[in-house]
Every structure is written in C-alpha cells, then in structure tokens.
Coordinates of C-alpha atoms in Angstrom, one line a residue:
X147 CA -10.9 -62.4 -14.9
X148 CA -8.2 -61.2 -13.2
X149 CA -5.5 -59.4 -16.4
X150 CA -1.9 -58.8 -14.6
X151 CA 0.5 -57.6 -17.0
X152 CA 4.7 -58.2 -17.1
X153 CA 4.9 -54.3 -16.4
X154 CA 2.3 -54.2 -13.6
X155 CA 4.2 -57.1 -11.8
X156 CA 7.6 -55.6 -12.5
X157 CA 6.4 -52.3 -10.8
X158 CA 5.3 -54.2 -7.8
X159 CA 8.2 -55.8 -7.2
X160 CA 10.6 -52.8 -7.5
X161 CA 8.8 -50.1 -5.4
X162 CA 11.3 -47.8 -4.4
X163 CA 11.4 -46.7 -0.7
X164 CA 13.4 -43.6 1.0
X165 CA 17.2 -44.0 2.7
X166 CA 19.0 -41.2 3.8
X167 CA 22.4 -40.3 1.9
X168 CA 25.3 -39.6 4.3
X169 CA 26.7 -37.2 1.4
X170 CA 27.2 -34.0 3.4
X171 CA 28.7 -31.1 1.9
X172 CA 31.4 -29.6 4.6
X173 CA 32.4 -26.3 3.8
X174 CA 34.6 -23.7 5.9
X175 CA 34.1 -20.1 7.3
X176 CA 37.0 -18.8 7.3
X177 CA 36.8 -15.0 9.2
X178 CA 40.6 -13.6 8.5
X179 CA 40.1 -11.3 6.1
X180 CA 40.9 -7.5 6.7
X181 CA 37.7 -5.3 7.1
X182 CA 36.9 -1.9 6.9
X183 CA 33.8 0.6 7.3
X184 CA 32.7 2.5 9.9
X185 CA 31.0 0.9 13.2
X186 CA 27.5 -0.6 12.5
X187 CA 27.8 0.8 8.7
X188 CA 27.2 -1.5 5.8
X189 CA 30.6 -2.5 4.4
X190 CA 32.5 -5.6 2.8
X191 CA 35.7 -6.7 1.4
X192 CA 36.9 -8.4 -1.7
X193 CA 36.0 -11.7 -0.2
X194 CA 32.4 -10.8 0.6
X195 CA 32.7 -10.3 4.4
X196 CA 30.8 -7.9 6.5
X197 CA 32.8 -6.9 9.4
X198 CA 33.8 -3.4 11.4
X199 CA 34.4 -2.4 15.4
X200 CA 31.6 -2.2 17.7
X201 CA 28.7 -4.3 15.4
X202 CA 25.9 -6.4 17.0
X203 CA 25.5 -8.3 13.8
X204 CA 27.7 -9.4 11.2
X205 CA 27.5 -12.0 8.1
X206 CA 29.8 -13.7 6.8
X207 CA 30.2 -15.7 3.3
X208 CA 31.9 -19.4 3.3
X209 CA 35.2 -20.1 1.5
X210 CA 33.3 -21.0 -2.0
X211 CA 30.5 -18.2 -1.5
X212 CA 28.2 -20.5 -1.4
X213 CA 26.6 -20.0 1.7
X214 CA 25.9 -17.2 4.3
X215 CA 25.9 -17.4 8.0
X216 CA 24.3 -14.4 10.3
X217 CA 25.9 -14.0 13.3
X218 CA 25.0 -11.8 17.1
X219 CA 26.8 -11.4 20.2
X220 CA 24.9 -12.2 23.5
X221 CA 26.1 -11.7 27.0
X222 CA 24.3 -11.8 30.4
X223 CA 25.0 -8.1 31.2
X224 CA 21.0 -7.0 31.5
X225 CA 18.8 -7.1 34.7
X226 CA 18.8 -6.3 38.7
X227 CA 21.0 -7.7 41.1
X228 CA 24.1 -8.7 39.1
X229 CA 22.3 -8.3 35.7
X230 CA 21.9 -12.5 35.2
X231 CA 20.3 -11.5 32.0
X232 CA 20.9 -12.0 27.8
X233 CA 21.3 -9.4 25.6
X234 CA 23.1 -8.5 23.2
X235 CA 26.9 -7.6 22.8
X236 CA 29.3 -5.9 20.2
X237 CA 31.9 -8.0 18.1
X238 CA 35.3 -6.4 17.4
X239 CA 37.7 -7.7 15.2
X240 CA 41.0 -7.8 16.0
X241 CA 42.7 -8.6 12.8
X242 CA 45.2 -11.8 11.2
X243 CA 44.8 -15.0 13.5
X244 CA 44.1 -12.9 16.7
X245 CA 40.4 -13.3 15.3
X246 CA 36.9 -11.6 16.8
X247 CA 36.0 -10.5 20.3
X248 CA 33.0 -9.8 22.1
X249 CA 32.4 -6.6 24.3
X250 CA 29.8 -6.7 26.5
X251 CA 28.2 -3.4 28.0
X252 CA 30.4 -4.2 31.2
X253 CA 33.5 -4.8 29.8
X254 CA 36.1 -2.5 28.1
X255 CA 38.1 -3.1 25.3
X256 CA 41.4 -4.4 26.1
X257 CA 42.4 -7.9 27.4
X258 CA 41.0 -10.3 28.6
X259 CA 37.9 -7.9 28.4
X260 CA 37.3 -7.8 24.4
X261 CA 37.8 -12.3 23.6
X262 CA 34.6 -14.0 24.1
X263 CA 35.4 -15.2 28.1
X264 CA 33.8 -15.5 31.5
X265 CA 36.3 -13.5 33.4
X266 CA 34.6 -10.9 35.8
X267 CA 34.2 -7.5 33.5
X268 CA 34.5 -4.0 35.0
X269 CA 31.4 -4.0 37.1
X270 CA 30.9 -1.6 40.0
X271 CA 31.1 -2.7 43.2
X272 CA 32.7 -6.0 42.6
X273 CA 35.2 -7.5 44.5
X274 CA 38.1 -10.0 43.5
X275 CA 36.8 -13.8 44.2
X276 CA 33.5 -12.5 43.2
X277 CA 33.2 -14.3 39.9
X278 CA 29.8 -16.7 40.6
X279 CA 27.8 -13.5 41.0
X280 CA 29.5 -11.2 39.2
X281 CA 30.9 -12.8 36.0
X282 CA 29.6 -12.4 32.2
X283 CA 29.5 -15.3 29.8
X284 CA 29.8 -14.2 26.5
X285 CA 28.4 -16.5 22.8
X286 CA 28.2 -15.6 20.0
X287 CA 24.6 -17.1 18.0
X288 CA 25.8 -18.6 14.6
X289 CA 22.8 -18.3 12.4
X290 CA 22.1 -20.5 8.8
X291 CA 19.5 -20.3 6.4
X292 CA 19.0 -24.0 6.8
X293 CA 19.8 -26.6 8.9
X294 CA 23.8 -27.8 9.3
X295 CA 25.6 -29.8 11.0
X296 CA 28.6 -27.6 13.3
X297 CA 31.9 -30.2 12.6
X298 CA 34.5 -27.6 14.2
X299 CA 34.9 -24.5 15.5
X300 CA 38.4 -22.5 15.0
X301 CA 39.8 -19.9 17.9
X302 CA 42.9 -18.1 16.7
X303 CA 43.7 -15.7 19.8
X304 CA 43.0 -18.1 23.5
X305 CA 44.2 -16.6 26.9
X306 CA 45.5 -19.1 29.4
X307 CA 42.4 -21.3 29.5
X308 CA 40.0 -21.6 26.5
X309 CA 37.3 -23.9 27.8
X310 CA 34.2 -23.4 25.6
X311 CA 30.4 -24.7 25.6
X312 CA 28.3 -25.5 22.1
X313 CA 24.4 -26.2 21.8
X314 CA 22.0 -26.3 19.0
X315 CA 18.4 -25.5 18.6
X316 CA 15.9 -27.8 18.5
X317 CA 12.6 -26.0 19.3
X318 CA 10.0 -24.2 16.8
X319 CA 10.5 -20.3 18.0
X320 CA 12.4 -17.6 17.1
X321 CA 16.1 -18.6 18.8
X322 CA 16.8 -14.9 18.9
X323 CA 13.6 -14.4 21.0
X324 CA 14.4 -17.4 23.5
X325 CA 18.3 -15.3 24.6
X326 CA 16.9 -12.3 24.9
X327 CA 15.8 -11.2 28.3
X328 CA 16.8 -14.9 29.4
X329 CA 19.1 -16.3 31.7
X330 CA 21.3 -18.9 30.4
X331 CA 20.2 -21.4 32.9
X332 CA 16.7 -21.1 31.5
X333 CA 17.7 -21.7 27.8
X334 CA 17.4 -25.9 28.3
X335 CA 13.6 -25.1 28.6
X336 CA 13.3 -23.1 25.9
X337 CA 14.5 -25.8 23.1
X338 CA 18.3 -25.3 23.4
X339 CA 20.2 -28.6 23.7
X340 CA 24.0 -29.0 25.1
X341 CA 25.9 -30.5 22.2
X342 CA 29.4 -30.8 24.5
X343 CA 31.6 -29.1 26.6
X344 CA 35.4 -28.9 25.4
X345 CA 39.0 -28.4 27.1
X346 CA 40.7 -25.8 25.5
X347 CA 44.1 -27.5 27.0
X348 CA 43.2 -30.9 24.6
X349 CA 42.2 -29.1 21.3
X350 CA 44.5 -29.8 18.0
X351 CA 46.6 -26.7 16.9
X352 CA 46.0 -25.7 13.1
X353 CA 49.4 -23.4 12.8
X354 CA 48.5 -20.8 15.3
X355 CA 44.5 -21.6 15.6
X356 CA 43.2 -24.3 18.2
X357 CA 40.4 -26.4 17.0
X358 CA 37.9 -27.7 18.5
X359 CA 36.2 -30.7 16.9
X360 CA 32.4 -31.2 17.7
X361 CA 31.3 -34.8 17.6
X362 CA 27.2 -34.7 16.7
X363 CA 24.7 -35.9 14.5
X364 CA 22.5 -33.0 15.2
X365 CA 21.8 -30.7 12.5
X366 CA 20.3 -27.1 13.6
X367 CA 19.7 -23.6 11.9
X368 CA 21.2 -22.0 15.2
X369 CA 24.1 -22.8 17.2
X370 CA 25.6 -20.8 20.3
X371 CA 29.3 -21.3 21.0
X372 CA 31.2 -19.3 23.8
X373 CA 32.6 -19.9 27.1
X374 CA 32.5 -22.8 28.8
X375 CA 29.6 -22.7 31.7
X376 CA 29.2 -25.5 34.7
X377 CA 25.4 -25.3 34.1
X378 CA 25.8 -26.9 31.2
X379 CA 27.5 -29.9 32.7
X380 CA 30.7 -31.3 33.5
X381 CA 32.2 -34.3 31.3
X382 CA 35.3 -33.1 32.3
X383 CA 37.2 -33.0 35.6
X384 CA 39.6 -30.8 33.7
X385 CA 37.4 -28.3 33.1
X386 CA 36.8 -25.3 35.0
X387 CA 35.4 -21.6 34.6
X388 CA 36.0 -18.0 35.1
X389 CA 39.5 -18.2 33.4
X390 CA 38.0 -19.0 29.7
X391 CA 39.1 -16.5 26.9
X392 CA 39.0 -17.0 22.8
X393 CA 38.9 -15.2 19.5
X394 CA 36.7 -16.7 17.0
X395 CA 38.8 -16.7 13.6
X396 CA 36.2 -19.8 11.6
X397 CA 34.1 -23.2 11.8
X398 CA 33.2 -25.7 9.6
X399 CA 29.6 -26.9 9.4
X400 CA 28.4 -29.3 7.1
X401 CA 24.7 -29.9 5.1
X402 CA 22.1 -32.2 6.9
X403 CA 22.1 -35.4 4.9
X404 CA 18.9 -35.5 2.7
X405 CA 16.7 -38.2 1.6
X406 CA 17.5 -40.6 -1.7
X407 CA 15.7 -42.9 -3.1
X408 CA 17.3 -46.9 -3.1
X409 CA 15.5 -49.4 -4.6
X410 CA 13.8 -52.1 -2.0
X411 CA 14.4 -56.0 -1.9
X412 CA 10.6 -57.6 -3.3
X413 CA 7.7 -56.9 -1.1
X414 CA 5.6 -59.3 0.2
X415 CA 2.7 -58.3 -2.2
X416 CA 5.2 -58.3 -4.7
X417 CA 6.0 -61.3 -4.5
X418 CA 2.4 -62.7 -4.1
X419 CA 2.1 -61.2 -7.5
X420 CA 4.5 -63.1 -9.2
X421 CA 3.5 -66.4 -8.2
X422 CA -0.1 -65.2 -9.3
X423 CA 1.1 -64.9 -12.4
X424 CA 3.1 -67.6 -12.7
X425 CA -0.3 -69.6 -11.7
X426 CA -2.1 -68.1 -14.5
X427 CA 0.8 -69.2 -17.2
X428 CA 0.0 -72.4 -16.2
X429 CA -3.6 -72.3 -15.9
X430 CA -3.5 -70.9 -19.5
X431 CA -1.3 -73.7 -21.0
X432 CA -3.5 -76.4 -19.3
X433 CA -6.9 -74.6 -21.4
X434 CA -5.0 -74.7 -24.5
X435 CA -4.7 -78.4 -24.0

C-alpha cells in the first residue's frame, strides 16, 4: 500500500520555483579625479584611477571601489579611400568637469578636435562641406567584468551640439574583435544592438555636467557610447550630425537582476496529494470500525 507521509505531502505542495528580483545595485563612475604618470605608463591616484595623456586604455574604479570598468577609444580613422575603418584612438584627459577626450590618428589636440565628436578632423585633402566622406566618429567601448545595465551616462565639457548614440553587446565574440578593422555600419551584424539615440539640447544638467538618461532593460558586458551617427537611426527630427562634441566625466550602470527563489501557489500534483491523503484518513477510520 501506498505510505504518504505529512512531510512528503507538505514538500509537494510548497515546491519552490525561480522569479527574478528587481534588486539592482546602481553604482556611479565618477572620472574627476586629478591624474598623473607618464603617457601609456602604469599610474593611479588616491582614488584608484588609472588615467594619463595619450592612453589607448584606461580603468577606472566606481565611487565604493567595488567594481572596475575597462575602457578603449575607437575611431574610424583606418583604411583606403577615406579610411571608413575602426581602430583604435587615444583618451586625454582634460581635467575638473571639462572631463576626457578622444584623439584620433587624424585629429590634433585642440578643440573641437580632442572631445569625443564627428566633426571633420585634419585630414588631407579635404574640403569644407565634406563631412559624409570625410568625418570621424569617435566611442569610447566601456568594458565590465559582468553584465550591467548602463542607467546614465555624464558629459561635463559639450560643444554647441552634443548628440550622442549608445549600444550594447549581445553576441558571443570577443566585442573588441568585432570594432577592429570594421566599419560602423557593419557592427549591427556582428551582435551590436542600438540601445537609443539622444539630443544633447534635451538632456538634464547636473551643476555643470549634462546627463543623459538611458531607458533599457538590456544588461551587457560591453557598451559603446560616442557621437551620435544617422546609421543608427533617427527617433529624432532634432537630431543631426557632424556638429556633435562631449567630454566623458561618469555613468551609472547598474547589476543585472538575478534569480530568487519565491515560493509557488499548490501544484496540481500537490494538490492531488492531499486529497489522497485525506482519502486514506478516512479509509483508515472506516477499517477501524
């Protein structure tokens, strides 16, 4: 026969099943702190920032020192016949709220030159009104050891338009590997998703910073923010291009939710079980008579 016990039953009827917990962690990167050391040297401050002139990658530490992000400067400055494409770039930093620039290999370093932009760079042989062919976009690849969620993204220096473009990784390679040698128009094949397009003219002013919320759901290792491109689409009759310019001075990114256990209603089966053995009570009591 058949032995069910309380504890059996009980187990039954409270199986647990996953739910996701919305209790993200946000932290914030902030990148204002002086820096020293020589170009492309290893050096840091007091507040455990690695930063100089002319570097191709820098890391930076969150506000609690919690987490690290990694971050590279690409610009589409390598190739034939206008150079269409990625590699990389050098960041400068430019100290207080002005915030870091990007230098590409055609540009020199004074304004609106050294901001992360897509205003034509010094390039031989162009001509004003030549921007389509001519002009460099430059991003900056923002790099975590595990997957986050980008909430904002802080510019401290902006030039008279400061239009800018985000995606996220979603595909399985090396995201390093899928800029490099690219052309930015190619990147949507090669698991990059556009997670918006933003007017620099609507963003909300922190003191002297302008930031730029990001509404998404999308969590990602790697994340590419820098001026706004039209091949990325248009939400926006306001926007436009070639006269985009920013310093990157922070973001704030938050922790993909992970799963939590929560317990279930009854299951079917459990509840199949308990009038089992509620049957059996009464089977039981009818023997005894």
């Amino acid at each position: 026969m058949l032995k069910l016990t309380t504890q059996w039953i009980l187990a039954a009827l409270l199986m647990p099943i996953f739910s996701m917990s919305v209790h993200a962690v946000s932290w914030d990167m902030t990148m204002t702190s002086a820096c020293h050391g020589s170009d492309k040297g290893v050096a840091h401050d007091s507040d455990g920032i690695w930063c100089g002139q002319g570097w191709t990658d820098i890391a930076f530490m969150d506000d609690t020192m919690s987490y690290q992000a990694r971050m590279t400067g690409w610009s589409d400055t390598d190739g034939q016949w206008w150079d269409p494409e990625i590699e990389q770039a050098a960041f400068h930093y430019y100290g207080g709220h002005n915030g870091w620039g990007l230098v590409n290999k055609d540009e020199v370093e004074h304004s609106p030159e050294h901001a992360f932009d897509n205003i034509m760079g010094n390039i031989p042989g162009a001509q004003p009104g030549d921007n389509e062919s001519h002009v460099d976009f430059d991003y900056v690849l923002i790099s975590f050891a595990e997957h986050m969620i980008l909430d904002s993204v802080i510019a401290g220096y902006t030039g008279s338009d400061s239009d800018i473009s985000i995606l996220s990784y979603q595909g399985s390679s090396n995201a390093e590997d899928t800029l490099l040698g690219s052309a930015w128009d190619e990147l949507l094949n090669k698991g990059w998703v556009v997670t918006g397009n933003y007017n620099g003219a609507d963003q909300a002013p922190t003191e002297q910073d302008s930031v730029f919320s990001v509404d998404t759901e999308h969590a990602s290792q790697y994340w590419l923010v820098g001026a706004y491109h039209s091949i990325w689409g248009d939400s926006s009759s306001e926007l436009d291009v070639y006269d985009d310019s920013f310093k990157l001075i922070g973001f704030e990114a938050s922790l993909a939710p992970l799963p939590s256990y929560a317990v279930s209603e009854p299951s079917g089966v459990g509840c199949f079980l308990l009038a089992s053995f509620a049957l059996l009570r009464v089977q039981r009591k009818n023997t005894r008579r």
